[in-house]
Amino acid sequence: MELKYLQTFGTIIEEGSFTKAAEKLHYTQSTITFQIGQLEQELSAKLFERVGRRMVLTKAGEQLCPYVKDVLTSVEQLRCFKNDLAEYKGVLKIGVGETLLCDRLPPILKRFHDCAPNTRLFLRSMNCYDIRNELLEGTLDLGVFYENVGGFGEHLTVFPFGSYPMALVASPEIKKEYPDFITPNQNIPLPLIINEPACVFRQIFEQYLQKKSIVLDHTIELWSIPTIKNLVKSSVGISYLPTFSVEKELRDGELEEIETELTEARISAVCGHHRKKWVSPAMELFIQLIQDHSR
C-alpha cells in the first residue's frame, strides 16, 4: 500500500474536500481522484460517495480514519526521530488567541526560533472556541487560548499560562465625560469597540451590561487588538480588554481605566493539545517554554 495514498486520504479529511487537498498537496484533481481510487481498490471498499455536489465519507471511510491518523502520526515520529533530539525538525501548527499572540507570545516565539530554527512554525490568530474545536478535531498541534471557553473535559491536556485581570478602558476625555459604569439603568451614547461575538472577554462584559441594564449605543467589531486600542485612544469608544494588553497605554496616560463591579473578573490562559496527540520534540520544547515563561 502506497503511503502517499494514505497521506492524500488524510489531507482530504483535514481540508474537507478533494479540491482543497489538491491545492495543499500541489496535485491535480485527477491525481487525487486516481490515488483515492487506487486506495479503494487495495482495500476493496468504497471510501467516498457523492451527495449532491459534495464527496462525503462512506461508513468504510469513517472506519478507516483513525487507522490512517495512527499511520501518519507514526510516520511523523520517524521523521522527527534523531539521536540528538536538539535538532528539532518538522512542522508545528499552533492556534493562538489574538491578545495572547500580540502581548504574551513574542518572547516565547523568539526563544523557540532560537532553539529550533529548522522547525516550520505555522501560527494562526484564532477565536478561542475555534482553537478548542480544532484541538479536539486534531487539526492543530497546540493551542494557546483562554480556558474560559470550557467544553474540552478530559480530551485535552493543558498547561497554565497565567491568570489575568480585565479592565474597561477609555481615553482620558471619554472617562471624564462618562466615568460611571456602576449605576444601573443607563443609556450611554458610546460604542463598545471589541472582537467578534465569540470573544471571551466581550461575553463577560456584555453579561455585565445586561445585568446592570446599561445600554451602549452600538458595537464596533474588529479583529485587531492594536486597531481597537488606537480607536479607543482616539476617543471613538470604549473597550474591555485583558489588563496586560493595555499596560503601556495605561502607564503612559493614553488610556484610563473606568471602574466597574467586575473587580474579580479574570481570564485564565493555557497551552493545550489533544491528550492522544503524539508530543513531538518541537511540541515538547514549545510547552516547556510556555511553562518556563509562566514560572
Tab-separated table of C-alpha atoms in Angstrom, residues 49-262:
chain	number	residue	atom	x	y	z
A	49	GLU	CA	-19.647	8.811	-2.185
A	50	ARG	CA	-21.166	11.835	-3.908
A	51	VAL	CA	-24.023	13.593	-2.131
A	52	GLY	CA	-25.199	16.496	-4.256
A	53	ARG	CA	-22.023	18.354	-5.206
A	54	ARG	CA	-20.021	17.082	-2.247
A	55	MET	CA	-17.964	13.964	-1.719
A	56	VAL	CA	-18.617	12.544	1.747
A	57	LEU	CA	-17.143	9.626	3.655
A	58	THR	CA	-18.840	6.265	3.489
A	59	LYS	CA	-19.105	4.088	6.581
A	60	ALA	CA	-15.908	2.316	5.488
A	61	GLY	CA	-14.198	5.693	5.057
A	62	GLU	CA	-15.177	6.736	8.573
A	63	GLN	CA	-13.828	3.476	9.980
A	64	LEU	CA	-10.543	3.974	8.122
A	65	CYS	CA	-9.902	7.486	9.537
A	66	PRO	CA	-8.385	6.528	12.932
A	67	TYR	CA	-6.093	3.947	11.310
A	68	VAL	CA	-4.798	6.496	8.809
A	69	LYS	CA	-4.211	9.023	11.601
A	70	ASP	CA	-2.212	6.429	13.528
A	71	VAL	CA	-0.089	5.591	10.469
A	72	LEU	CA	0.602	9.258	9.623
A	73	THR	CA	1.447	10.004	13.262
A	74	SER	CA	3.936	7.139	13.261
A	75	VAL	CA	5.482	8.463	10.054
A	76	GLU	CA	5.830	11.903	11.664
A	77	GLN	CA	7.520	10.292	14.669
A	78	LEU	CA	10.009	8.572	12.380
A	79	ARG	CA	10.762	11.842	10.596
A	80	CYS	CA	11.403	13.621	13.882
A	81	PHE	CA	13.459	10.796	15.385
A	82	LYS	CA	17.103	11.754	15.813
A	83	ASN	CA	19.888	10.544	18.081
A	84	ASP	CA	20.335	14.183	19.036
A	85	LEU	CA	16.849	15.484	19.854
A	86	ALA	CA	18.192	19.035	19.992
A	87	GLU	CA	17.871	19.046	16.210
A	88	TYR	CA	14.163	19.911	16.004
A	89	LYS	CA	12.577	19.485	12.600
A	90	GLY	CA	9.140	19.092	11.095
A	91	VAL	CA	6.011	21.251	11.177
A	92	LEU	CA	4.249	22.718	14.203
A	93	LYS	CA	0.716	24.127	13.808
A	94	ILE	CA	-0.389	26.443	16.622
A	95	GLY	CA	-3.608	28.419	17.082
A	96	VAL	CA	-3.345	31.470	19.373
A	97	GLY	CA	-5.823	33.949	20.829
A	98	GLU	CA	-5.228	37.442	19.404
A	99	THR	CA	-4.410	39.235	22.680
A	100	LEU	CA	-2.020	36.456	23.703
A	101	LEU	CA	-0.333	36.498	20.313
A	102	CYS	CA	0.152	40.276	20.456
A	103	ASP	CA	1.343	40.665	24.024
A	104	ARG	CA	2.352	37.372	25.634
A	105	LEU	CA	3.807	35.103	22.981
A	106	PRO	CA	6.544	37.175	21.210
A	107	PRO	CA	9.371	36.389	23.691
A	108	ILE	CA	8.402	32.701	23.657
A	109	LEU	CA	8.339	32.630	19.851
A	110	LYS	CA	11.769	34.261	19.714
A	111	ARG	CA	13.174	31.701	22.145
A	112	PHE	CA	11.558	28.859	20.194
A	113	HIS	CA	13.065	30.098	16.921
A	114	ASP	CA	16.494	30.334	18.554
A	115	CYS	CA	16.227	26.748	19.842
A	116	ALA	CA	14.508	25.189	16.824
A	117	PRO	CA	15.361	27.146	13.654
A	118	ASN	CA	14.619	24.113	11.468
A	119	THR	CA	11.022	23.724	12.660
A	120	ARG	CA	8.417	25.172	10.297
A	121	LEU	CA	6.089	27.073	12.609
A	122	PHE	CA	2.570	27.824	11.354
A	123	LEU	CA	0.775	30.357	13.592
A	124	ARG	CA	-2.889	31.318	13.287
A	125	SER	CA	-4.612	34.097	15.191
A	126	MET	CA	-7.926	32.456	16.109
A	127	ASN	CA	-11.006	32.701	18.267
A	128	CYS	CA	-10.568	30.609	21.420
A	129	TYR	CA	-13.651	28.475	20.734
A	130	ASP	CA	-12.249	27.619	17.283
A	131	ILE	CA	-8.883	26.735	18.841
A	132	ARG	CA	-10.595	24.369	21.278
A	133	ASN	CA	-12.608	22.753	18.481
A	134	GLU	CA	-9.617	22.277	16.189
A	135	LEU	CA	-7.594	20.753	19.010
A	136	LEU	CA	-10.426	18.299	19.637
A	137	GLU	CA	-10.579	17.511	15.904
A	138	GLY	CA	-6.807	17.099	15.701
A	139	THR	CA	-6.187	19.765	13.037
A	140	LEU	CA	-3.960	21.827	15.372
A	141	ASP	CA	-0.899	20.540	17.205
A	142	LEU	CA	-1.092	23.109	20.000
A	143	GLY	CA	-3.399	25.885	21.098
A	144	VAL	CA	-2.711	28.901	23.310
A	145	PHE	CA	-6.102	30.159	24.408
A	146	TYR	CA	-8.368	31.160	27.294
A	147	GLU	CA	-9.687	28.115	29.118
A	148	ASN	CA	-12.862	30.075	29.986
A	149	VAL	CA	-14.339	28.596	26.794
A	150	GLY	CA	-14.563	25.227	28.587
A	151	GLY	CA	-16.112	22.236	26.863
A	152	PHE	CA	-12.998	20.104	26.485
A	153	GLY	CA	-13.215	17.958	29.626
A	154	GLU	CA	-10.519	15.294	29.738
A	155	HIS	CA	-9.980	15.323	25.969
A	156	LEU	CA	-7.268	17.995	26.133
A	157	THR	CA	-4.058	18.155	28.126
A	158	VAL	CA	-3.466	21.762	29.212
A	159	PHE	CA	-0.656	23.685	30.888
A	160	PRO	CA	-1.283	27.001	32.738
A	161	PHE	CA	-0.196	30.203	31.005
A	162	GLY	CA	-1.318	32.771	33.567
A	163	SER	CA	-4.490	34.203	35.096
A	164	TYR	CA	-5.135	37.809	34.102
A	165	PRO	CA	-7.363	40.664	35.333
A	166	MET	CA	-9.549	42.666	32.959
A	167	ALA	CA	-10.046	46.402	32.507
A	168	LEU	CA	-12.671	48.669	30.978
A	169	VAL	CA	-10.597	51.352	29.241
A	170	ALA	CA	-11.227	54.693	27.573
A	171	SER	CA	-9.348	57.825	26.624
A	172	PRO	CA	-8.960	60.414	29.418
A	173	GLU	CA	-11.529	62.618	27.624
A	174	ILE	CA	-14.133	59.845	27.423
A	175	LYS	CA	-13.592	58.824	31.050
A	176	LYS	CA	-14.067	62.413	32.183
A	177	GLU	CA	-17.414	62.588	30.352
A	178	TYR	CA	-18.670	59.063	31.124
A	179	PRO	CA	-16.997	57.850	34.347
A	180	ASP	CA	-19.899	55.787	35.716
A	181	PHE	CA	-20.366	52.159	34.653
A	182	ILE	CA	-21.675	51.067	38.048
A	183	THR	CA	-25.034	52.862	38.320
A	184	PRO	CA	-27.714	50.653	36.708
A	185	ASN	CA	-30.334	51.599	34.097
A	186	GLN	CA	-28.191	53.906	31.995
A	187	ASN	CA	-28.132	54.727	28.286
A	188	ILE	CA	-24.566	55.690	27.429
A	189	PRO	CA	-24.047	57.062	23.875
A	190	LEU	CA	-20.750	55.300	23.271
A	191	PRO	CA	-19.803	52.316	21.112
A	192	LEU	CA	-18.093	49.235	22.501
A	193	ILE	CA	-15.025	48.503	20.362
A	194	ILE	CA	-14.126	44.840	20.673
A	195	ASN	CA	-13.646	41.468	18.966
A	196	GLU	CA	-16.416	39.383	17.405
A	197	PRO	CA	-19.308	37.946	19.491
A	198	ALA	CA	-17.493	34.734	20.462
A	199	CYS	CA	-14.688	36.725	22.129
A	200	VAL	CA	-14.389	35.526	25.745
A	201	PHE	CA	-13.914	38.926	27.372
A	202	ARG	CA	-16.616	40.514	25.205
A	203	GLN	CA	-19.038	37.921	26.564
A	204	ILE	CA	-18.005	38.733	30.148
A	205	PHE	CA	-18.591	42.462	29.656
A	206	GLU	CA	-21.858	42.115	27.730
A	207	GLN	CA	-23.240	39.914	30.505
A	208	TYR	CA	-22.258	42.637	32.981
A	209	LEU	CA	-24.009	45.325	30.899
A	210	GLN	CA	-27.139	43.184	30.705
A	211	LYS	CA	-27.125	42.563	34.448
A	212	LYS	CA	-26.767	46.290	35.172
A	213	SER	CA	-29.247	47.292	32.416
A	214	ILE	CA	-26.617	49.569	30.897
A	215	VAL	CA	-27.199	50.162	27.188
A	216	LEU	CA	-24.427	51.344	24.882
A	217	ASP	CA	-25.008	52.998	21.516
A	218	HIS	CA	-23.651	50.192	19.301
A	219	THR	CA	-20.739	47.774	18.888
A	220	ILE	CA	-17.764	48.087	16.558
A	221	GLU	CA	-16.348	44.635	15.834
A	222	LEU	CA	-12.666	44.405	14.951
A	223	TRP	CA	-10.191	41.526	14.957
A	224	SER	CA	-7.017	43.559	15.511
A	225	ILE	CA	-6.198	44.427	19.131
A	226	PRO	CA	-3.781	47.241	18.112
A	227	THR	CA	-6.548	48.797	15.966
A	228	ILE	CA	-9.040	48.526	18.829
A	229	LYS	CA	-6.611	50.294	21.171
A	230	ASN	CA	-5.874	53.049	18.635
A	231	LEU	CA	-9.586	53.795	18.201
A	232	VAL	CA	-10.139	53.876	21.958
A	233	LYS	CA	-7.145	56.211	22.393
A	234	SER	CA	-8.737	58.439	19.730
A	235	SER	CA	-11.963	58.688	21.802
A	236	VAL	CA	-14.060	56.715	19.320
A	237	GLY	CA	-15.403	54.451	22.073
A	238	ILE	CA	-14.520	52.160	24.986
A	239	SER	CA	-13.189	48.623	25.210
A	240	TYR	CA	-12.938	45.784	27.722
A	241	LEU	CA	-9.591	44.009	27.464
A	242	PRO	CA	-7.085	41.953	29.458
A	243	THR	CA	-5.091	44.442	31.527
A	244	PHE	CA	-1.773	43.106	30.196
A	245	SER	CA	-2.760	44.208	26.684
A	246	VAL	CA	-3.157	47.874	27.731
A	247	GLU	CA	-0.435	48.166	30.401
A	248	LYS	CA	1.753	50.514	28.371
A	249	GLU	CA	-1.128	52.791	27.360
A	250	LEU	CA	-2.360	52.998	30.971
A	251	ARG	CA	1.154	53.743	32.200
A	252	ASP	CA	1.662	56.466	29.563
A	253	GLY	CA	-1.717	58.081	30.255
A	254	GLU	CA	-3.080	57.407	26.768
A	255	LEU	CA	-5.837	55.259	28.293
A	256	GLU	CA	-7.514	55.241	31.684
A	257	GLU	CA	-9.440	52.514	33.467
A	258	ILE	CA	-13.133	53.076	34.209
A	259	GLU	CA	-14.412	51.459	37.383
A	260	THR	CA	-16.948	48.643	37.168
A	261	GLU	CA	-18.170	45.995	39.579
A	262	LEU	CA	-16.189	43.381	37.647
